[in-house]
Tab-separated table of C-alpha atoms in Angstrom:
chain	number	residue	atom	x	y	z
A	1	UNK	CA	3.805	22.237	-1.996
A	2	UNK	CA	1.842	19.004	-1.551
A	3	UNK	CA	0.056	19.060	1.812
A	4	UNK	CA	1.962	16.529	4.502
A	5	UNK	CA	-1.628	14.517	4.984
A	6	UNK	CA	-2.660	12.206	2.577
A	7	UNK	CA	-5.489	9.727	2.467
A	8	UNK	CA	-5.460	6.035	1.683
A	9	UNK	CA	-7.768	7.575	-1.666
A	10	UNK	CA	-4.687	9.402	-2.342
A	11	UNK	CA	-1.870	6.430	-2.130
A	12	UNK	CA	-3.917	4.531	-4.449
A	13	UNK	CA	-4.530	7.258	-6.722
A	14	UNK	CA	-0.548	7.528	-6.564
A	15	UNK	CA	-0.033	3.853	-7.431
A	16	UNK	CA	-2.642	4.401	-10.170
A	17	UNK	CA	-5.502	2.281	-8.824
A	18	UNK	CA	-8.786	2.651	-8.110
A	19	UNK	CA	-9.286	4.718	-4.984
A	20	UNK	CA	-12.924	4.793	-4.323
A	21	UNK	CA	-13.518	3.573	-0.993
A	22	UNK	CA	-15.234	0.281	-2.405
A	23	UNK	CA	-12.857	-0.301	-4.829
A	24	UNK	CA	-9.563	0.058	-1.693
A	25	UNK	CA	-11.961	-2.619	0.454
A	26	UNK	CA	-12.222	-5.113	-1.941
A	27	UNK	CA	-8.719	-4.542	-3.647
A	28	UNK	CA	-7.588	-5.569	0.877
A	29	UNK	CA	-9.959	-8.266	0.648
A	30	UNK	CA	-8.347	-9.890	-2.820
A	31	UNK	CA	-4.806	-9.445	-1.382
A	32	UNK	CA	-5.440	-9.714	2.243
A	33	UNK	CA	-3.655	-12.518	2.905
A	34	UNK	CA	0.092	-11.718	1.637
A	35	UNK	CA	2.411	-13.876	4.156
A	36	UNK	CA	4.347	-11.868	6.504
A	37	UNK	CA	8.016	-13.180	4.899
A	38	UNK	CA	7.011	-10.592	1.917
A	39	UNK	CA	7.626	-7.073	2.010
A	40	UNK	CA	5.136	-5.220	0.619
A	41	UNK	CA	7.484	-3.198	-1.931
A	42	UNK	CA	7.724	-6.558	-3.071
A	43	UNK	CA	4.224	-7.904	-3.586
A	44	UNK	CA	3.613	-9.381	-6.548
A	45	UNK	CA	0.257	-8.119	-7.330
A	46	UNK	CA	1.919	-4.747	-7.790
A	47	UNK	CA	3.736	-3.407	-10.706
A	48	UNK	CA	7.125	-2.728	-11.094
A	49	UNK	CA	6.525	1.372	-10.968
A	50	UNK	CA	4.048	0.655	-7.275
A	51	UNK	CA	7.140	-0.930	-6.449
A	52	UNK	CA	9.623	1.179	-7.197
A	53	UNK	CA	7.157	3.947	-5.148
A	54	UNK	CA	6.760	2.570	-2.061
A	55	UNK	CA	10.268	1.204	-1.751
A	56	UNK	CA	11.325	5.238	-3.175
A	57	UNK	CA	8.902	6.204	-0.025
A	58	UNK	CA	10.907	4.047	2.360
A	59	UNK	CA	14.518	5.244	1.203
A	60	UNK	CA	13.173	8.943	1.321
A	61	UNK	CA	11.123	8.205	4.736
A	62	UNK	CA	8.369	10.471	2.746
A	63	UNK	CA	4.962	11.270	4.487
A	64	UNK	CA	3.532	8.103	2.413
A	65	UNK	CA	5.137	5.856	4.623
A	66	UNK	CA	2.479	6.270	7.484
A	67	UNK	CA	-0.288	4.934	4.797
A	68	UNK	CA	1.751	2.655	2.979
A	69	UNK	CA	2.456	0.590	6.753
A	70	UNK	CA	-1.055	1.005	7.346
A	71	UNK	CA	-1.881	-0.292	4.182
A	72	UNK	CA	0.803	-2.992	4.830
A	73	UNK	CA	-1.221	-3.977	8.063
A	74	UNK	CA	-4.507	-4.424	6.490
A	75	UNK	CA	-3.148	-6.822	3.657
A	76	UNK	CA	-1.634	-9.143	6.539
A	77	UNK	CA	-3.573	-12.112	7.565
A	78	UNK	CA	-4.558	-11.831	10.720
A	79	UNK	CA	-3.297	-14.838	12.930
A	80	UNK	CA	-6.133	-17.042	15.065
């Protein structure tokens, strides 16, 4: 059984990127700025599989979806 408390290192090492803490800062800072009209199951800088996960996490309201909104929040711009 997979324990219900994952870690950002952990989404990214399910969407197959780097996971290091470095590497998750600057991979926010590159894409931090996705506009708010684009869901994030529907960013472009991730592949179709990432896709297919988080939108899969979504439609199966799995324990990802905590990190994945939280993730979600980080990668908005922030408004002035």
């Amino acid at each position: 059984m997979e324990p219900a408390h994952h870690t950002m290192n952990d989404l990214f090492d399910q969407l197959g990127l780097p996971s290091s803490d470095q590497e998750i800062n600057a991979f926010i800072e590159e894409h931090k700025k996705m506009p708010h009209r684009v869901k994030i199951e529907h960013a472009d800088f991730f592949s179709d599989s990432q896709q297919a996960f988080i939108q899969r996490a979504y439609n199966e309201v799995a324990d990802w979806v905590v990190l994945i909104e939280h993730l979600d929040a980080l990668l908005r711009e922030k408004p002035s």
